[in-house]
Structures are given as structure tokens and as C-alpha cells.
PDB file of C-alpha atoms in Angstrom:
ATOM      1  CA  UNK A  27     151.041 136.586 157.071  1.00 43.00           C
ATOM      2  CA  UNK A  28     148.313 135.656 154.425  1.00 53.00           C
ATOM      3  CA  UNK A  29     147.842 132.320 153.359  1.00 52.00           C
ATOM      4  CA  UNK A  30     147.974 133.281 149.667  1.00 54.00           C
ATOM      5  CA  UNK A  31     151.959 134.851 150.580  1.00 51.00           C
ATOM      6  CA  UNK A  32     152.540 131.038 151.826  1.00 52.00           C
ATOM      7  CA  UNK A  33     153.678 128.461 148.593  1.00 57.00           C
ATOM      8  CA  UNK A  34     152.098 125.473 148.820  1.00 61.00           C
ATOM      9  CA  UNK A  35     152.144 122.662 146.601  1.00 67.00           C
ATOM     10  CA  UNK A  36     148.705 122.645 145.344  1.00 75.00           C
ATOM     11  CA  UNK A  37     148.569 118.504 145.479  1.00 81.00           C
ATOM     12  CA  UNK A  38     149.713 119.207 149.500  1.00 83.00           C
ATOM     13  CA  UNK A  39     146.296 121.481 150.010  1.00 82.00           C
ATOM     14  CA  UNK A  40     144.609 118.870 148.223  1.00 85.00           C
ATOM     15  CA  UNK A  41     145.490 115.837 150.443  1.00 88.00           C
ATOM     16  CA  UNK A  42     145.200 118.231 153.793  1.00 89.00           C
ATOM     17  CA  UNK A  43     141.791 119.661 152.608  1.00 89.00           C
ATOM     18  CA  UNK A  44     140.467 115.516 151.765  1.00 90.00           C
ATOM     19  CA  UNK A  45     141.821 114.687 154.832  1.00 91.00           C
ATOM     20  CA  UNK A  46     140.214 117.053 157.201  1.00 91.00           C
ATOM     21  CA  UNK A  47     137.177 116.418 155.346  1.00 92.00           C
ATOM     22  CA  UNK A  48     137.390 113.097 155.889  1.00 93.00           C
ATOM     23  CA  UNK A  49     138.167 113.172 159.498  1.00 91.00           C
ATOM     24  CA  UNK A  50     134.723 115.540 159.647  1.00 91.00           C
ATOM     25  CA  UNK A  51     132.731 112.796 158.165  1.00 93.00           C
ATOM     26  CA  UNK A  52     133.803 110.242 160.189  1.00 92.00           C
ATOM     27  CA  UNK A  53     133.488 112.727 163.361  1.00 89.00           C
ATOM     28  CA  UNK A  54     129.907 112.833 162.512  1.00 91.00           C
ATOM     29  CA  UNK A  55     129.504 109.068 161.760  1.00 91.00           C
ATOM     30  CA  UNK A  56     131.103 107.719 164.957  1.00 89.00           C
ATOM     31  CA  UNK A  57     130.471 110.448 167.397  1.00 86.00           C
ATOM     32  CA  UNK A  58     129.467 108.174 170.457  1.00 83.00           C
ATOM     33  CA  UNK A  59     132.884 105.880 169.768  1.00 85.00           C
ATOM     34  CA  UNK A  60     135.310 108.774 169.346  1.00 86.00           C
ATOM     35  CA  UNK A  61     133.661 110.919 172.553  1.00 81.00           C
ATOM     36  CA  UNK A  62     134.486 108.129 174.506  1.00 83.00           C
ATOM     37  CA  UNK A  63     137.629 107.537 173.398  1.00 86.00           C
ATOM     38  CA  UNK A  64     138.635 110.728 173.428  1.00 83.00           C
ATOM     39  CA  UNK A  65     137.879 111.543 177.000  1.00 83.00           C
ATOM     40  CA  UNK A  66     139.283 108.201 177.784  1.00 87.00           C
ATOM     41  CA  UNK A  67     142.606 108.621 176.455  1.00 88.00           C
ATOM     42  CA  UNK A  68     142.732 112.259 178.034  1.00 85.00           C
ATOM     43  CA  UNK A  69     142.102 111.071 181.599  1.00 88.00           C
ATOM     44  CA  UNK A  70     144.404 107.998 181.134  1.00 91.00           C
ATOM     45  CA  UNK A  71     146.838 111.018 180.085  1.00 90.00           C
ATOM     46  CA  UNK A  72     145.624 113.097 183.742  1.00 90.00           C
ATOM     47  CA  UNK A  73     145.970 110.151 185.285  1.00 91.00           C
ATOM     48  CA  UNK A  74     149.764 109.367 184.579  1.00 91.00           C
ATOM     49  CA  UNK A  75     150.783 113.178 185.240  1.00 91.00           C
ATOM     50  CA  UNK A  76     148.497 113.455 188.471  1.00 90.00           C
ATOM     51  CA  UNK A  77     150.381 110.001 190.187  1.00 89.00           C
ATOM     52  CA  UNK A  78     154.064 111.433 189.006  1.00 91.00           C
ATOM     53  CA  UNK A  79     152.813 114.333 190.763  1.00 89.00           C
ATOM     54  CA  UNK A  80     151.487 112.438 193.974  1.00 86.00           C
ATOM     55  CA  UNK A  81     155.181 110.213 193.600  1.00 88.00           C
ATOM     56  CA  UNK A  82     157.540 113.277 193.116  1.00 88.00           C
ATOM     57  CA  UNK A  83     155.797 115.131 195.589  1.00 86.00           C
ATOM     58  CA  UNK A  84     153.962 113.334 198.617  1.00 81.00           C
ATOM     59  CA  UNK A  85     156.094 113.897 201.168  1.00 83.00           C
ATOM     60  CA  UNK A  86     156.153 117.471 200.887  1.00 86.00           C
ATOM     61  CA  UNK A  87     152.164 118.470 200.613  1.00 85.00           C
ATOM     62  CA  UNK A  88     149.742 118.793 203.525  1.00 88.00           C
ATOM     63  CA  UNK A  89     146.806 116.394 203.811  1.00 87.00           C
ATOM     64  CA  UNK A  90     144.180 118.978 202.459  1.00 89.00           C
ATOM     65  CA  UNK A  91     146.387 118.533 199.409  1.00 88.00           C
ATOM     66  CA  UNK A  92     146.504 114.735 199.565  1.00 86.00           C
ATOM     67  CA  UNK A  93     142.785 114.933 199.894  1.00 89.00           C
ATOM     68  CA  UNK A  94     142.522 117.374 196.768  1.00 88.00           C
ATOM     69  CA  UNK A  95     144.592 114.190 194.916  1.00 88.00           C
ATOM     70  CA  UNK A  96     142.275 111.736 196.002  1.00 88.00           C
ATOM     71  CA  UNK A  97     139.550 113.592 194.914  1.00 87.00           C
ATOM     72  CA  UNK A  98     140.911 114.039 191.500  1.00 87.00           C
ATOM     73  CA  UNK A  99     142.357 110.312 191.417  1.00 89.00           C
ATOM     74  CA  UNK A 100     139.096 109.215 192.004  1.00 89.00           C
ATOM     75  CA  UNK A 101     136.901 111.594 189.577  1.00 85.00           C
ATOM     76  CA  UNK A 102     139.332 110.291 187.023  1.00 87.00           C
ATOM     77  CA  UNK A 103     138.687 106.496 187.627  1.00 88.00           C
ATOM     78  CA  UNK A 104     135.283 107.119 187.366  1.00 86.00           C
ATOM     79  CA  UNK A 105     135.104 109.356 184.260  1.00 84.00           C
ATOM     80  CA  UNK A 106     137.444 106.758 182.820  1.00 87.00           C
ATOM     81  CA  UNK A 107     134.470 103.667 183.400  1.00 87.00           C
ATOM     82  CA  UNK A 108     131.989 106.459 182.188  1.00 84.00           C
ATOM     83  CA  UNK A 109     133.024 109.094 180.393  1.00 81.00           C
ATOM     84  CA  UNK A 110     129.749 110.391 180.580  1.00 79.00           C
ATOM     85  CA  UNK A 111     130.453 111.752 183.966  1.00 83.00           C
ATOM     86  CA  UNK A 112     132.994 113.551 182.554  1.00 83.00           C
ATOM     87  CA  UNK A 113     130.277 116.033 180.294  1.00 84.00           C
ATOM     88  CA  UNK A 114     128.097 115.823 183.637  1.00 86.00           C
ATOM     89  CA  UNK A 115     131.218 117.617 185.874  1.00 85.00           C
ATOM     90  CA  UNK A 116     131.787 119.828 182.527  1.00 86.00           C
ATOM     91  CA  UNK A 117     128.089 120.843 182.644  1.00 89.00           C
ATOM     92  CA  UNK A 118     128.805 121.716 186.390  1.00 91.00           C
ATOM     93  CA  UNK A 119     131.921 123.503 186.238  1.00 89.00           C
ATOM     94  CA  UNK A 120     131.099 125.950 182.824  1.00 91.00           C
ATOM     95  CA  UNK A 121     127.123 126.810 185.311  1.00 92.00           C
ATOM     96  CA  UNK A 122     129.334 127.609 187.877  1.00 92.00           C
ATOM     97  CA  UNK A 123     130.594 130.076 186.201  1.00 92.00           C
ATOM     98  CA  UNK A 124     128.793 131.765 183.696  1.00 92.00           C
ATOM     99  CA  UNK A 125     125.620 131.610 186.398  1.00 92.00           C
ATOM    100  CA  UNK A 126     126.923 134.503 188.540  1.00 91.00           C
ATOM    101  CA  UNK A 127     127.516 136.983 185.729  1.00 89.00           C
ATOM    102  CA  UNK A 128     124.198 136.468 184.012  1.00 90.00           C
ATOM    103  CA  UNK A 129     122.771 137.139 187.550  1.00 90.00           C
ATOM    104  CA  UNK A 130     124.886 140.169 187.836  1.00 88.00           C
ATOM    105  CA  UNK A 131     123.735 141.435 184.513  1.00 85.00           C
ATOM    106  CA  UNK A 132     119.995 140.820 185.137  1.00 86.00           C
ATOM    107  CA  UNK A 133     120.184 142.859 189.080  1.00 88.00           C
ATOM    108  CA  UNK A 134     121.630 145.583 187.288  1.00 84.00           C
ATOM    109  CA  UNK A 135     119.623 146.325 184.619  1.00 80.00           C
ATOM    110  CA  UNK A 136     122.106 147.197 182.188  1.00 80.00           C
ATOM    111  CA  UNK A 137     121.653 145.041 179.306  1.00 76.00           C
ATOM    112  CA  UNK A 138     124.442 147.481 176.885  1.00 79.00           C
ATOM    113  CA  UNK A 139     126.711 144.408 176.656  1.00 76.00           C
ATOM    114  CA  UNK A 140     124.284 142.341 174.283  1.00 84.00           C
ATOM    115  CA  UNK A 141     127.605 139.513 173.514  1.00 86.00           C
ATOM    116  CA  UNK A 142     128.214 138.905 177.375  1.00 85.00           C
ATOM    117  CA  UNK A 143     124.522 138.666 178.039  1.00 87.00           C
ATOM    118  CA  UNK A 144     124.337 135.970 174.664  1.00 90.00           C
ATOM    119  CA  UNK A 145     127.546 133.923 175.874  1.00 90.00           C
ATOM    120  CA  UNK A 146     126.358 133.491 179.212  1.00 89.00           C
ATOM    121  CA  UNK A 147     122.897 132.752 178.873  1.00 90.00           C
ATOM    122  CA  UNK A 148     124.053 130.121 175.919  1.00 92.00           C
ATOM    123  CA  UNK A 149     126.894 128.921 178.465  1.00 91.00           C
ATOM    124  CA  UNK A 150     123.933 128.195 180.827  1.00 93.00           C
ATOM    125  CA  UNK A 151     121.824 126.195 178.274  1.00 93.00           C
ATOM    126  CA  UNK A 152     125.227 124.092 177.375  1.00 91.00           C
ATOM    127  CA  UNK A 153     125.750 123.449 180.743  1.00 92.00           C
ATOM    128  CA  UNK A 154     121.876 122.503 181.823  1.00 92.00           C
ATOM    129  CA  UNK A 155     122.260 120.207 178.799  1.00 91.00           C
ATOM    130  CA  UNK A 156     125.488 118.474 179.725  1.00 88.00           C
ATOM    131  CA  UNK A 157     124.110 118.140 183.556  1.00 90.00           C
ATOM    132  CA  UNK A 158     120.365 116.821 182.405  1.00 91.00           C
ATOM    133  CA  UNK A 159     121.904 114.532 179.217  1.00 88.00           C
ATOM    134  CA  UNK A 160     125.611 114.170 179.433  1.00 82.00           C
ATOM    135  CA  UNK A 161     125.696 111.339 176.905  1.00 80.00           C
ATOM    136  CA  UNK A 162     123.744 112.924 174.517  1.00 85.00           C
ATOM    137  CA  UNK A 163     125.925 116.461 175.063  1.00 85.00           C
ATOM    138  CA  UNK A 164     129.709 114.226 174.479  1.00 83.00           C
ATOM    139  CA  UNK A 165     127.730 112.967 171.453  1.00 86.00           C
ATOM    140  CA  UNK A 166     126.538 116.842 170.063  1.00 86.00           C
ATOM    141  CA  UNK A 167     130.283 118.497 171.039  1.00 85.00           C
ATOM    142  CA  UNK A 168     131.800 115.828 169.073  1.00 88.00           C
ATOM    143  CA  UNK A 169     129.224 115.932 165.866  1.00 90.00           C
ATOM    144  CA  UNK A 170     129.512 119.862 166.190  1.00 90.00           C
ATOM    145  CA  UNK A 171     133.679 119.634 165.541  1.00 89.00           C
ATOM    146  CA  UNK A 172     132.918 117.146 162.736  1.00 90.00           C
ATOM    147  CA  UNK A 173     130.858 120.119 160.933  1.00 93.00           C
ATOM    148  CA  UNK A 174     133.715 122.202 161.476  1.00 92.00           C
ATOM    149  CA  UNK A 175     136.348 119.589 159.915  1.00 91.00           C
ATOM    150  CA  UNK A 176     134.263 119.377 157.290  1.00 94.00           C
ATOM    151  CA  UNK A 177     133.164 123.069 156.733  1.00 94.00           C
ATOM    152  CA  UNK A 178     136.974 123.431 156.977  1.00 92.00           C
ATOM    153  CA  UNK A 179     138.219 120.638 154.406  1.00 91.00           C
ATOM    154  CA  UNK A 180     135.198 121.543 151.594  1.00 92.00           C
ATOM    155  CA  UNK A 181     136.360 125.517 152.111  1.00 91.00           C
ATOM    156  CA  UNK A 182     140.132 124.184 151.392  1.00 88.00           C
ATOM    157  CA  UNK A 183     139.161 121.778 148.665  1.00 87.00           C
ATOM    158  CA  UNK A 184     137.232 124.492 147.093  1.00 89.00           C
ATOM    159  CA  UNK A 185     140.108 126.974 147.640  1.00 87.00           C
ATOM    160  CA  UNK A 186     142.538 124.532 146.172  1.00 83.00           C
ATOM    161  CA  UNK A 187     140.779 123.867 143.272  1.00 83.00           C
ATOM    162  CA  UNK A 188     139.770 127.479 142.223  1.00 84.00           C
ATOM    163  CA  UNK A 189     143.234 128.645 142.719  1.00 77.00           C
ATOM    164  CA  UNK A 190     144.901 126.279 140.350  1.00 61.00           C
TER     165      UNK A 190
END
């Protein structure tokens, strides 16, 4: 359904639009404080369903599984006193996997799928950037979706406006 088919009020738009806007701004502004808050309140959030999980369910798993939870019990305690790490295992995980098929792609000579080769060789920058300067990578993914609040609220203030 197009938006124009929905009925807004127009003073609705206007607060939503000067509202993401503002959130954008302030993205931008405070990007170190709200990275690490962000990833801070997300682990806290892994960390209450991972022990409910270990509680509801440790007598029944094997120990490669209890090893798997202390693993992930204590990534998350770390990434919680520095959420850097976090961006650094990110960094890991996203080379991991976009590596192999920009390999695969290079071997075979067939460079017809132009998007896949652009995704993956940009998914291996990202991820040399979050290994080599995770701080400064939380900082950049958190500035980059404060241009897109913005972008987002100016487009739908402008919209709003116009359409009046």
C-alpha cells in the first residue's frame, strides 16, 4: 500500500519527521556514548536469555554444550567491560564469511556477478576495519545510522510540508 493511500494527520508526520531528525543529529553528536550503550544494553539483554537458558536447561545438555555456554557467557562479560571487543568479533565473524566467496569468485574467473563481487570485497574492507580499529568502526556504524535518521526525517519534513 502507498504511503500517500495512508491518512495521516499532517501535524503527526510533522512531529515523527522532527523527531527522527532529531534522533539523527544526536546519533551523529554522541556516537562513541550511544555505541557503547547500545552494545551494552544488548549483551546485558544476551546475557539474561543465555543464563535462563543454562537454568532451564543444564541438566539436559552435554558438556561440549556447557562449554559452548561458557564460551558465550564469557565473550559477553567481556564485550560488556569493552564493547569494543564486540566490533573486533563482528569484524571476525562478517571476514569469515564473505572471505571464501570472494576467493571463489577470483579462482574462477568469472567476474559476470559485478554486485556479489562489490558486497564481498566491501564486506572484507568493513571487516579489516572493525578487526584493525574496532573503536573507531562502533563509532562510524553508529554516525552512518545517524545520516540515515536524518536523511530520513529532512525527506519526511520536506514531504510533510509540500503536501499540505
Amino acid at each position: 500500500m502507498p504511503i500517500h493511500s495512508l491518512k495521516y494527520n499532517s501535524k503527526t508526520l510533522l512531529i515523527i519527521s522532527l523527531l527522527l531528525t532529531l534522533t539523527g543529529i544526536i546519533f551523529i553528536l554522541a556516537a562513541k556514548f550511544i555505541g557503547s550503550i547500545a552494545i551494552r544494553i544488548a549483551i546485558l539483554i544476551f546475557l539474561g536469555f543465555l543464563v535462563l537458558n543454562i537454568k532451564m536447561t543444564y541438566s539436559y545438555i552435554s558438556n561440549k554444550e556447557r562449554l559452548n555456554y561458557i564460551i558465550a557467557f564469557s565473550a559477553s562479560v567481556l564485550g560488556l567491560i569493552k564493547p569494543e571487543f564486540t566490533m573486533l568479533l563482528i569484524g571476525i565473524i562478517i571476514l569469515c564469511f564473505v572471505l571464501p566467496p570472494y576467493i571463489n569468485i577470483i579462482k574462477s574467473g568469472n567476474y559476470s556477478d559485478m554486485v556479489s563481487l562489490i558486497i564481498n570485497g566491501t564486506g572484507i574492507l568493513f571487516a579489516f576495519y572493525c578487526i584493525i580499529n574496532s573503536k573507531a568502526a562502533l563509532n562510524t556504524v553508529i554516525i552512518i545510522i545517524g545520516i540515515i535518521l536524518t536523511i530520513s526525517g529532512c525527506l519526511l519534513l520536506y514531504n510533510t510540508l509540500t503536501s499540505e
